[in-house]
């Protein structure tokens, strides 16, 4: 029995320690709820802001980060996660919070540049030497080319890839909705699988050596280089691609309750400061600041892009048309 | 034997439910306290979330529910999910039985290590399992490399789903069987042999009847665990609509559209099918236990 008593004491001790640590972490500060791959960006950005806030307001501020799949994150915020700010990779996610009344409906106009402090674009990543000579989107629908991309309906990167190809086809001479859908359908026929997420697609392409081309964010390419070596692949910039925006917003309901509005506003404003913009460039995200973009020109070659607003009338239209049940993606997979 | 003592407590419970509690004094103490504990615990952990699910799903009319649950993609996903889970549970029932038998019956060096290995699928985060299996079975992986020349593709096909589900559900069969096999004394086999039974007869007629109820339980546990599995499968399945899309993926897909009601509807359908299947297996088990009892007891004691 003493054995059992010792065990119970041990368990109780562990539990007490656990709660003690948990209570300590729950201090006052800012909670930034963000998407998955923004981890590196905010790991660098938060110390910059803390230094800035210390210098201007004379206060020490604690910033907590939460990262996961963006729609999961947004649902958590809607269910009561106390996020002061949300920093997402797709407007449809912030739109959902606006619908729920947590975020202002005109959140996109509360900050410059559609509330997106930096952008990226979808590029084609091919094997070293580009053995299949893939230059543009229309090379991807050729027979015998294998395309790797994350699930077009269930993942953010997948949706951007899908819309990029759609927009390209639409902008070709004589292009219309029907030809675009046919184009995307042929492209998806060349996909041997739909990866579970962006990183999984990368692993499948780089490590398992499946496929001839990987559709990915430009910002991810550098990460691939760090992981697998620069000589292993080449980045191909298509003639036209989609501009991916990363909207940020203050969660009004939470900051009003916690009294952190001023801090939250400053935190997001600072993303547009020279230091914040430079941090974006260093994380391979295209800064909005034109001068900085020029400074990092070798990293960001010019590319013709269109936005979701321009071609699809915004995410609030693009999402239901293409990715809801029965949308254009589902139509491609109906048995005739 | 442990496996066969089941029906009795059940009778006791039903007696207790119909007879006023205060009138009968039990020999074993603590019945009221532990039963109260059990009910509260189960309500909090299982009944409450499940009824939440039911309430959410009831926002749909039956026609709407049917529409969500009966689409082409949904049917294809049920076929794949339940089919792969059934295959995986069957494979584990065969090989899990062998593993459990070896671990219990034969002392050999490293037995404890192997015994501990069996639990690893419990401990490993399922996503890690999925990624590792996908890498192993991909065309250039350690295993896939040797299978691809033979024309067998596993990763990113429905077969990959079976592999992932087999991996995660193995411990259920082994851990259910071990105590039951431990209870069978080797003398039973010796007696059967000395009475002239062949090895095969000993296995089929003497050993299997005693093991069978536990084997079914293990099979059922493995099967139900496999049906709900998501984390490992999405990394190895390939997730192609109509080919390798599992039902949990469709549920996630609904959640991505913020269609919580649709997601719960699909979940309810899955739950109902699972429930009916579990009920059927339980009935089978009950039948098997009763059928084999006289014979097994005769040869065992």
XYZ file of C-alpha atoms in Angstrom:
637
model
C 0.000 0.000 0.000
C 2.725 2.571 0.697
C 3.616 2.046 -2.946
C 0.107 3.071 -3.962
C 0.135 6.042 -1.604
C 3.407 7.204 -3.079
C 1.959 6.883 -6.544
C -1.138 8.917 -5.654
C 1.036 11.585 -4.060
C 3.161 11.676 -7.175
C 0.152 12.101 -9.456
C -1.285 14.810 -7.215
C 2.072 16.583 -7.227
C 2.306 16.508 -10.991
C -1.250 17.820 -11.296
C -0.565 20.657 -8.826
C 2.602 21.642 -10.658
C 0.719 21.567 -13.930
C -1.976 23.937 -12.684
C 0.572 26.227 -11.058
C 2.449 26.581 -14.349
C -0.819 27.044 -16.234
C -1.953 29.839 -13.929
C 1.356 31.609 -14.280
C 1.227 31.594 -18.070
C -2.176 33.224 -18.020
C -0.808 36.713 -17.442
C -2.023 39.957 -18.955
C -0.907 40.692 -22.477
C -1.821 40.171 -26.054
C -2.967 36.965 -27.688
C -2.319 36.727 -31.406
C -4.213 33.874 -33.044
C -2.632 33.055 -36.336
C -2.346 30.471 -39.119
C 0.097 27.621 -39.196
C 3.145 28.764 -41.132
C 3.213 32.294 -39.692
C 5.146 30.881 -36.755
C 8.559 32.037 -37.968
C 7.319 35.465 -38.956
C 5.801 36.299 -35.577
C 8.645 34.705 -33.664
C 10.807 37.446 -35.184
C 8.175 40.171 -35.137
C 7.075 39.983 -31.503
C 10.459 40.941 -29.985
C 10.622 43.860 -32.434
C 7.271 45.119 -31.258
C 8.050 44.528 -27.591
C 11.153 46.678 -27.935
C 9.162 49.334 -29.787
C 6.396 49.365 -27.174
C 8.898 49.553 -24.339
C 10.532 52.562 -26.018
C 7.338 54.449 -26.909
C 4.874 53.547 -24.163
C 7.357 52.506 -21.513
C 5.542 49.244 -20.875
C 6.621 45.659 -20.947
C 4.134 43.602 -22.852
C 3.700 39.878 -23.062
C 2.607 38.461 -26.396
C 1.261 34.978 -26.707
C 0.971 33.212 -30.035
C -1.361 30.493 -31.150
C -0.786 28.734 -34.457
C -2.820 26.072 -36.239
C -4.863 25.594 -39.385
C -6.565 28.923 -40.026
C -10.192 27.833 -40.097
C -9.665 25.832 -36.903
C -8.222 28.932 -35.280
C -11.072 31.133 -36.364
C -13.611 28.660 -35.062
C -11.827 28.658 -31.706
C -12.016 32.461 -31.577
C -15.717 32.337 -32.444
C -16.185 29.786 -29.654
C -14.583 32.082 -27.099
C -10.782 31.908 -27.381
C -9.700 35.339 -26.075
C -7.744 36.510 -29.120
C -6.981 40.239 -29.169
C -5.882 40.095 -32.775
C -6.191 37.562 -35.566
C -3.603 37.335 -38.334
C -4.853 35.006 -41.052
C -3.958 33.812 -44.526
C -7.343 34.115 -46.150
C -10.039 36.771 -45.956
C -12.810 34.176 -45.746
C -11.588 33.267 -42.276
C -11.775 36.840 -40.985
C -15.103 37.264 -42.806
C -16.457 34.459 -40.667
C -15.552 36.386 -37.507
C -17.116 39.541 -38.957
C -20.308 37.586 -39.589
C -20.300 36.462 -35.975
C -19.970 40.078 -34.851
C -16.528 39.663 -33.272
C -14.682 41.724 -35.875
C -15.802 44.929 -37.604
C -17.471 44.282 -40.960
C -15.174 46.806 -42.631
C -12.031 45.320 -41.077
C -10.300 45.341 -44.455
C -10.436 49.151 -44.531
C -9.236 49.697 -40.973
C -5.662 49.102 -42.053
C -3.896 49.999 -45.306
C -3.544 47.592 -48.261
C -6.719 45.647 -47.645
C -5.471 45.039 -44.077
C -2.765 42.766 -45.437
C 0.708 43.914 -44.336
C 2.510 41.613 -46.746
C 1.663 39.358 -49.673
C 2.938 36.306 -51.461
C 2.063 34.495 -54.653
C 1.719 30.953 -55.967
C 4.734 29.651 -57.874
C 5.689 26.403 -59.586
C 8.484 24.426 -57.982
C 10.123 21.965 -60.379
C 12.965 19.488 -60.138
C 16.534 20.578 -60.762
C 17.150 21.388 -64.422
C 13.386 21.480 -65.071
C 13.454 18.140 -66.948
C 9.887 18.448 -68.199
C 10.417 22.071 -69.269
C 7.454 23.405 -67.348
C 7.209 27.152 -67.861
C 3.643 28.148 -67.174
C 0.258 26.928 -65.950
C -0.687 25.511 -69.366
C 2.279 23.133 -69.235
C 0.748 21.537 -66.162
C -2.237 20.100 -68.025
C -0.097 18.183 -70.514
C -0.480 14.415 -70.321
C 2.229 12.713 -68.282
C 2.927 15.673 -66.014
C 2.298 14.993 -62.345
C 1.208 17.945 -60.207
C 1.478 17.932 -56.410
C -0.742 20.269 -54.431
C -2.562 20.278 -51.086
C -6.258 19.449 -51.015
C -7.943 22.216 -53.074
C -11.125 22.197 -51.047
C -9.889 21.728 -47.509
C -6.642 23.710 -47.281
C -5.729 27.370 -47.748
C -2.752 26.693 -50.039
C -4.821 24.286 -52.075
C -7.556 26.868 -52.547
C -5.050 29.500 -53.644
C -3.496 27.043 -56.127
C -6.921 26.254 -57.523
C -7.879 29.907 -57.918
C -4.496 30.764 -59.435
C -4.974 28.195 -62.189
C -8.595 29.268 -62.662
C -7.693 32.938 -62.953
C -4.910 32.158 -65.415
C -7.276 30.185 -67.661
C -9.889 32.918 -67.421
C -7.421 35.552 -68.588
C -6.338 33.566 -71.660
C -7.715 34.671 -75.040
C -11.295 33.440 -75.313
C -11.270 32.343 -71.703
C -14.547 32.034 -69.827
C -15.902 30.257 -66.763
C -16.434 27.034 -68.671
C -12.998 26.919 -70.229
C -11.500 27.788 -66.849
C -13.284 24.920 -65.147
C -12.196 22.554 -67.877
C -8.616 23.771 -67.526
C -8.586 23.276 -63.775
C -10.213 19.879 -64.221
C -7.427 18.777 -66.545
C -4.828 20.106 -64.125
C -6.360 18.197 -61.219
C -6.465 15.025 -63.342
C -2.682 15.263 -63.315
C -2.617 15.220 -59.522
C -1.838 11.716 -58.220
C -2.937 12.720 -54.705
C -4.123 15.648 -52.641
C -1.755 16.326 -49.779
C -3.097 16.960 -46.281
C -1.497 20.392 -46.118
C 1.223 22.628 -47.539
C 4.088 21.047 -45.642
C 2.839 17.565 -46.424
C 2.780 18.435 -50.132
C 6.377 19.622 -49.848
C 7.456 16.387 -48.153
C 5.700 14.340 -50.804
C 7.417 16.245 -53.606
C 10.890 16.713 -52.156
C 11.438 13.669 -49.959
C 9.216 11.016 -51.521
C 10.119 12.358 -54.975
C 6.581 12.093 -56.290
C 5.463 14.431 -59.080
C 7.087 16.830 -61.539
C 5.876 20.112 -60.115
C 4.786 21.368 -56.707
C 2.364 24.271 -56.325
C 3.418 26.381 -53.387
C 3.632 29.829 -51.875
C 6.708 31.760 -52.961
C 7.437 32.280 -49.270
C 7.652 28.526 -48.720
C 10.329 28.038 -51.376
C 13.056 29.412 -49.128
C 12.045 27.038 -46.402
C 12.302 24.156 -48.840
C 15.809 25.340 -49.754
C 16.836 25.402 -46.099
C 15.465 21.919 -45.547
C 16.410 20.125 -48.751
C 19.191 22.226 -50.295
C 19.009 24.955 -52.895
C 20.334 22.849 -55.765
C 17.529 20.323 -55.456
C 14.817 22.337 -57.187
C 14.050 25.427 -59.248
C 11.380 28.064 -58.837
C 9.404 28.824 -61.993
C 7.422 32.057 -62.029
C 4.346 31.614 -64.236
C 3.276 34.407 -66.603
C 0.391 35.214 -64.289
C -0.418 34.185 -60.746
C -2.573 35.051 -57.790
C -1.650 37.645 -55.180
C -2.180 36.022 -51.820
C -3.112 38.431 -49.061
C -2.812 37.862 -45.329
C -5.464 39.951 -43.577
C -5.084 41.068 -39.967
C -7.849 42.338 -37.692
C -8.600 43.425 -34.159
C -11.150 41.290 -32.377
C -13.356 44.134 -31.116
C -15.335 42.092 -28.639
C -12.229 40.826 -26.878
C -10.171 44.038 -26.765
C -13.169 45.990 -25.437
C -13.637 43.441 -22.699
C -9.956 43.219 -21.812
C -9.215 46.913 -22.387
C -6.385 46.164 -24.780
C -7.593 48.069 -27.845
C -4.755 50.594 -27.878
C -2.146 47.906 -27.548
C -3.744 45.723 -30.211
C -3.988 48.655 -32.625
C -0.319 49.518 -32.081
C 0.680 45.873 -32.493
C -0.967 45.611 -35.912
C 0.011 49.151 -37.025
C 3.631 48.319 -36.394
C 3.439 45.608 -39.084
C 3.498 48.465 -41.614
C 6.469 50.192 -39.985
C 9.858 49.936 -41.715
C 10.995 47.377 -39.144
C 7.841 45.312 -39.556
C 8.055 45.434 -43.337
C 11.709 44.465 -43.339
C 10.862 41.510 -41.117
C 8.355 40.382 -43.742
C 10.970 40.592 -46.483
C 13.413 38.628 -44.357
C 10.786 35.925 -43.982
C 10.338 35.840 -47.776
C 6.981 37.571 -47.731
C 6.613 40.471 -50.180
C 6.501 43.736 -48.234
C 3.974 46.415 -49.211
C 6.678 49.074 -48.954
C 7.795 49.716 -52.551
C 11.280 50.864 -51.586
C 11.896 47.716 -49.577
C 10.555 45.567 -52.368
C 13.186 47.133 -54.589
C 15.895 46.516 -52.015
C 15.012 42.832 -51.955
C 14.463 42.656 -55.734
C 16.690 39.615 -56.237
C 14.472 37.712 -53.839
C 11.199 38.943 -55.308
C 11.342 38.983 -59.118
C 8.503 40.970 -60.657
C 5.475 38.855 -61.511
C 2.098 39.720 -62.952
C -0.610 38.958 -60.409
C -4.331 39.316 -59.897
C -6.170 39.476 -56.579
C -9.121 37.416 -55.438
C -11.148 40.652 -55.376
C -10.334 41.476 -59.000
C -11.084 38.134 -60.601
C -13.513 36.470 -58.220
C -15.239 39.429 -56.564
C -13.702 38.662 -53.172
C -13.507 35.561 -51.001
C -17.140 35.960 -49.950
C -18.027 35.069 -53.548
C -15.099 32.818 -54.462
C -15.564 30.480 -51.524
C -19.195 29.482 -52.106
C -18.770 29.319 -55.892
C -15.764 27.040 -55.825
C -15.266 25.358 -52.478
C -18.643 24.850 -50.855
C -20.347 21.495 -51.326
C -21.601 21.359 -54.900
C -19.179 24.111 -55.978
C -16.947 23.948 -59.038
C -14.450 21.649 -57.306
C -17.138 19.127 -56.389
C -18.592 19.344 -59.894
C -15.288 18.076 -61.271
C -15.689 14.920 -59.217
C -19.249 13.968 -60.020
C -19.861 10.634 -61.633
C -21.543 11.182 -64.933
C -12.373 -18.032 -16.182
C -12.345 -14.325 -16.499
C -13.853 -14.114 -19.933
C -16.976 -15.993 -19.042
C -17.943 -14.306 -15.818
C -19.651 -11.513 -17.737
C -23.371 -12.259 -17.616
C -23.606 -12.408 -13.842
C -22.893 -8.799 -12.912
C -25.366 -7.827 -15.597
C -28.112 -9.754 -13.912
C -27.200 -8.206 -10.635
C -27.399 -4.755 -12.188
C -30.810 -5.364 -13.719
C -32.063 -6.780 -10.427
C -30.868 -3.661 -8.710
C -32.620 -1.475 -11.219
C -35.977 -3.074 -10.640
C -35.791 -3.711 -6.923
C -35.798 -0.676 -4.594
C -32.206 -0.045 -3.604
C -32.871 0.421 0.110
C -34.578 -2.911 0.641
C -31.664 -5.094 -0.239
C -28.433 -4.979 1.595
C -25.465 -6.002 -0.489
C -22.623 -8.127 0.611
C -20.110 -6.046 -1.353
C -19.851 -2.517 0.010
C -19.829 0.732 -1.925
C -22.384 -0.072 -4.601
C -24.339 3.208 -4.371
C -21.220 5.377 -4.326
C -19.494 3.686 -7.230
C -22.616 3.461 -9.354
C -23.238 7.177 -8.763
C -19.654 7.890 -9.697
C -19.980 5.786 -12.833
C -23.147 7.496 -13.979
C -21.827 11.015 -13.406
C -18.522 10.219 -15.079
C -20.071 8.585 -18.125
C -22.658 11.357 -18.466
C -20.017 14.066 -18.388
C -17.585 12.327 -20.690
C -19.778 10.510 -23.167
C -23.482 11.256 -22.929
C -23.193 15.039 -22.746
C -21.015 15.502 -25.847
C -23.057 12.933 -27.751
C -26.353 14.610 -26.932
C -24.802 17.927 -27.971
C -24.044 16.286 -31.287
C -27.597 15.015 -31.582
C -29.061 18.422 -30.757
C -26.863 20.108 -33.360
C -27.770 17.530 -35.981
C -31.459 17.857 -35.166
C -31.365 21.356 -36.617
C -31.660 19.606 -39.952
C -34.881 18.081 -41.120
C -34.772 14.432 -42.051
C -34.807 15.291 -45.760
C -31.834 17.625 -45.342
C -29.996 15.065 -43.253
C -30.588 12.498 -45.945
C -29.268 14.868 -48.592
C -26.073 15.484 -46.638
C -25.579 11.828 -45.832
C -26.482 10.212 -49.139
C -24.415 12.072 -51.718
C -22.160 10.135 -54.076
C -19.046 11.303 -52.263
C -20.539 10.383 -48.908
C -21.430 6.861 -50.061
C -17.992 6.347 -51.538
C -16.443 7.502 -48.281
C -18.547 5.140 -46.159
C -17.508 2.273 -48.379
C -13.853 3.172 -48.015
C -13.954 3.978 -44.305
C -15.902 0.951 -43.164
C -14.295 -1.373 -45.708
C -10.750 -0.396 -44.764
C -11.556 -0.494 -41.051
C -13.060 -3.965 -41.432
C -10.045 -5.229 -43.360
C -7.633 -3.722 -40.850
C -9.508 -5.236 -37.910
C -9.580 -8.627 -39.638
C -5.853 -8.550 -40.339
C -5.223 -7.611 -36.735
C -7.521 -10.340 -35.461
C -5.333 -12.927 -37.244
C -1.901 -11.499 -36.568
C -2.800 -9.998 -33.211
C -3.822 -13.473 -32.067
C -0.421 -14.835 -33.098
C 1.405 -11.963 -31.398
C -0.568 -12.366 -28.185
C -0.065 -16.124 -28.218
C 3.690 -15.842 -28.690
C 4.025 -13.177 -26.021
C 2.095 -15.183 -23.453
C 3.160 -18.733 -24.212
C 6.830 -18.705 -25.078
C 9.515 -17.166 -22.916
C 12.329 -15.862 -25.111
C 14.940 -13.149 -24.795
C 13.566 -9.703 -25.595
C 9.996 -10.700 -24.890
C 9.395 -7.743 -22.589
C 10.763 -5.344 -25.169
C 8.451 -6.720 -27.851
C 5.590 -6.629 -25.390
C 6.221 -2.928 -24.822
C 6.515 -2.361 -28.569
C 2.904 -3.433 -29.020
C 1.716 -0.348 -27.149
C 3.638 2.113 -29.295
C 0.758 2.772 -31.703
C -1.194 3.984 -28.654
C 1.499 6.462 -27.708
C 2.596 7.747 -31.088
C 0.749 10.846 -32.324
C -1.268 9.555 -35.238
C -0.037 12.241 -37.623
C 3.523 11.070 -37.024
C 2.453 7.524 -37.757
C 0.770 8.636 -40.979
C 3.751 10.621 -42.228
C 6.184 7.829 -41.378
C 4.069 5.165 -43.056
C 3.589 7.333 -46.144
C 7.340 7.799 -46.428
C 8.010 4.068 -45.957
C 5.428 2.943 -48.472
C 5.958 5.678 -51.082
C 7.522 4.627 -54.396
C 11.031 5.457 -53.146
C 10.515 4.386 -49.512
C 12.199 1.421 -47.827
C 9.199 -0.806 -48.365
C 7.498 0.857 -51.332
C 10.707 0.561 -53.365
C 10.440 -3.218 -53.356
C 6.707 -3.337 -53.952
C 6.475 -0.934 -56.840
C 8.317 -3.169 -59.350
C 5.720 -5.816 -58.538
C 3.007 -3.356 -59.477
C 1.813 -2.886 -55.896
C 1.212 0.692 -54.849
C 0.325 1.308 -51.239
C 0.949 4.914 -50.290
C -1.681 7.286 -51.686
C -4.101 4.484 -52.590
C -6.915 2.889 -50.569
C -4.417 0.190 -49.570
C -2.480 2.866 -47.715
C -5.566 3.530 -45.619
C -5.691 -0.143 -44.639
C -2.010 -0.046 -43.661
C -2.484 3.027 -41.455
C -5.581 1.597 -39.796
C -3.877 -1.746 -39.188
C -1.017 0.059 -37.498
C -3.118 2.140 -35.136
C -5.512 -0.634 -34.138
C -3.077 -3.490 -33.442
C -2.778 -3.005 -29.646
C -6.509 -3.427 -29.124
C -6.512 -7.039 -30.274
C -3.265 -8.022 -28.548
C -4.091 -6.404 -25.221
C -7.581 -7.895 -25.157
C -6.332 -11.405 -25.890
C -3.326 -11.563 -23.571
C -5.120 -12.023 -20.222
C -7.480 -14.578 -21.710
C -4.664 -16.642 -23.173
C -2.834 -16.412 -19.847
C -5.847 -18.054 -18.238
C -5.674 -21.116 -20.447
C -3.441 -23.635 -18.746
C -0.996 -25.563 -20.907
C -2.382 -28.722 -19.341
C -5.489 -28.220 -21.400
C -3.496 -28.668 -24.564
C -1.611 -31.609 -23.105
C -4.858 -33.283 -22.164
C -6.248 -32.733 -25.647
C -3.097 -34.173 -27.179
C -3.090 -37.196 -24.883
C -6.703 -37.875 -25.838
C -5.589 -38.081 -29.442
C -6.484 -34.669 -30.803
C -4.358 -33.402 -33.668
C -2.738 -29.994 -33.292
C -5.289 -28.420 -35.566
C -8.135 -30.043 -33.638
C -6.680 -28.829 -30.359
C -6.567 -25.316 -31.707
C -10.011 -25.307 -33.282
C -11.935 -27.293 -30.696
C -10.169 -26.618 -27.437
C -8.352 -23.321 -27.587
C -10.345 -21.199 -30.001
C -13.718 -21.511 -28.218
C -12.178 -20.062 -25.077
C -10.411 -17.284 -26.928
C -13.155 -16.439 -29.370
C -15.222 -13.995 -27.262
C -12.102 -12.009 -26.407
C -11.000 -12.119 -30.035
C -14.341 -10.652 -31.056
C -14.015 -7.937 -28.425
C -10.538 -7.093 -29.704
C -11.803 -7.078 -33.262
C -14.648 -4.768 -32.324
C -12.407 -2.351 -30.450
C -9.940 -2.258 -33.335
C -12.734 -1.787 -35.830
C -14.395 1.078 -33.997
C -11.070 2.793 -33.365
C -10.231 2.499 -37.065
C -13.533 3.966 -38.248
C -12.928 7.248 -36.452
C -9.247 7.554 -37.309
C -8.299 10.734 -39.145
C -4.814 11.937 -38.216
C -2.746 9.154 -39.718
C -4.962 8.345 -42.676
C -4.962 11.738 -44.385
C -1.202 11.618 -44.782
C -1.125 8.283 -46.574
C -4.529 8.144 -48.283
C -3.979 10.594 -51.133
C -7.458 12.006 -50.406
C -8.802 11.747 -53.952
C -12.559 12.272 -54.132
C -14.511 9.037 -54.691
C -11.316 6.953 -54.466
C -9.515 7.502 -51.210
C -11.596 10.008 -49.285
C -12.554 8.818 -45.793
C -15.685 10.038 -44.037
C -13.776 11.947 -41.320
C -12.133 13.935 -44.136
C -15.574 14.896 -45.455
C -16.451 16.017 -41.948
C -13.338 18.202 -41.815
C -14.244 19.503 -45.247
C -17.643 20.584 -43.903
C -15.974 22.280 -40.958
C -13.678 24.134 -43.370
C -16.858 25.568 -44.859
C -18.036 26.465 -41.363
C -20.909 24.067 -41.932
C -21.024 22.668 -38.397
C -24.518 21.294 -38.799
C -23.577 19.356 -41.929
C -20.502 18.016 -40.174
C -22.522 16.817 -37.199
C -25.034 15.240 -39.557
C -22.281 13.174 -41.169
C -20.892 12.356 -37.740
C -24.309 11.160 -36.602
C -24.589 8.897 -39.625
C -21.163 7.414 -38.893
C -22.051 6.996 -35.252
C -25.327 5.267 -36.096
C -23.686 2.828 -38.490
C -20.952 2.105 -35.942
C -23.504 1.631 -33.203
C -25.524 -0.847 -35.217
C -22.360 -2.745 -36.131
C -21.120 -2.814 -32.542
C -24.513 -4.033 -31.424
C -24.398 -6.787 -34.004
C -20.907 -7.838 -32.909
C -22.000 -7.829 -29.281
C -24.942 -10.043 -30.147
C -22.607 -12.377 -32.003
C -20.291 -12.421 -29.029
C -23.085 -13.214 -26.635
C -24.212 -15.994 -28.904
C -20.693 -17.364 -29.225
C -20.080 -17.226 -25.476
C -23.266 -19.120 -24.742
C -22.854 -21.652 -27.473
C -19.364 -22.607 -26.504
C -19.747 -22.492 -22.793
C -20.722 -26.115 -22.025
C -18.127 -27.611 -24.361
C -15.304 -25.371 -23.248
C -16.071 -25.838 -19.575
C -16.162 -29.586 -20.056
C -12.741 -29.765 -21.609
C -11.208 -26.991 -19.535
C -11.920 -28.094 -16.009
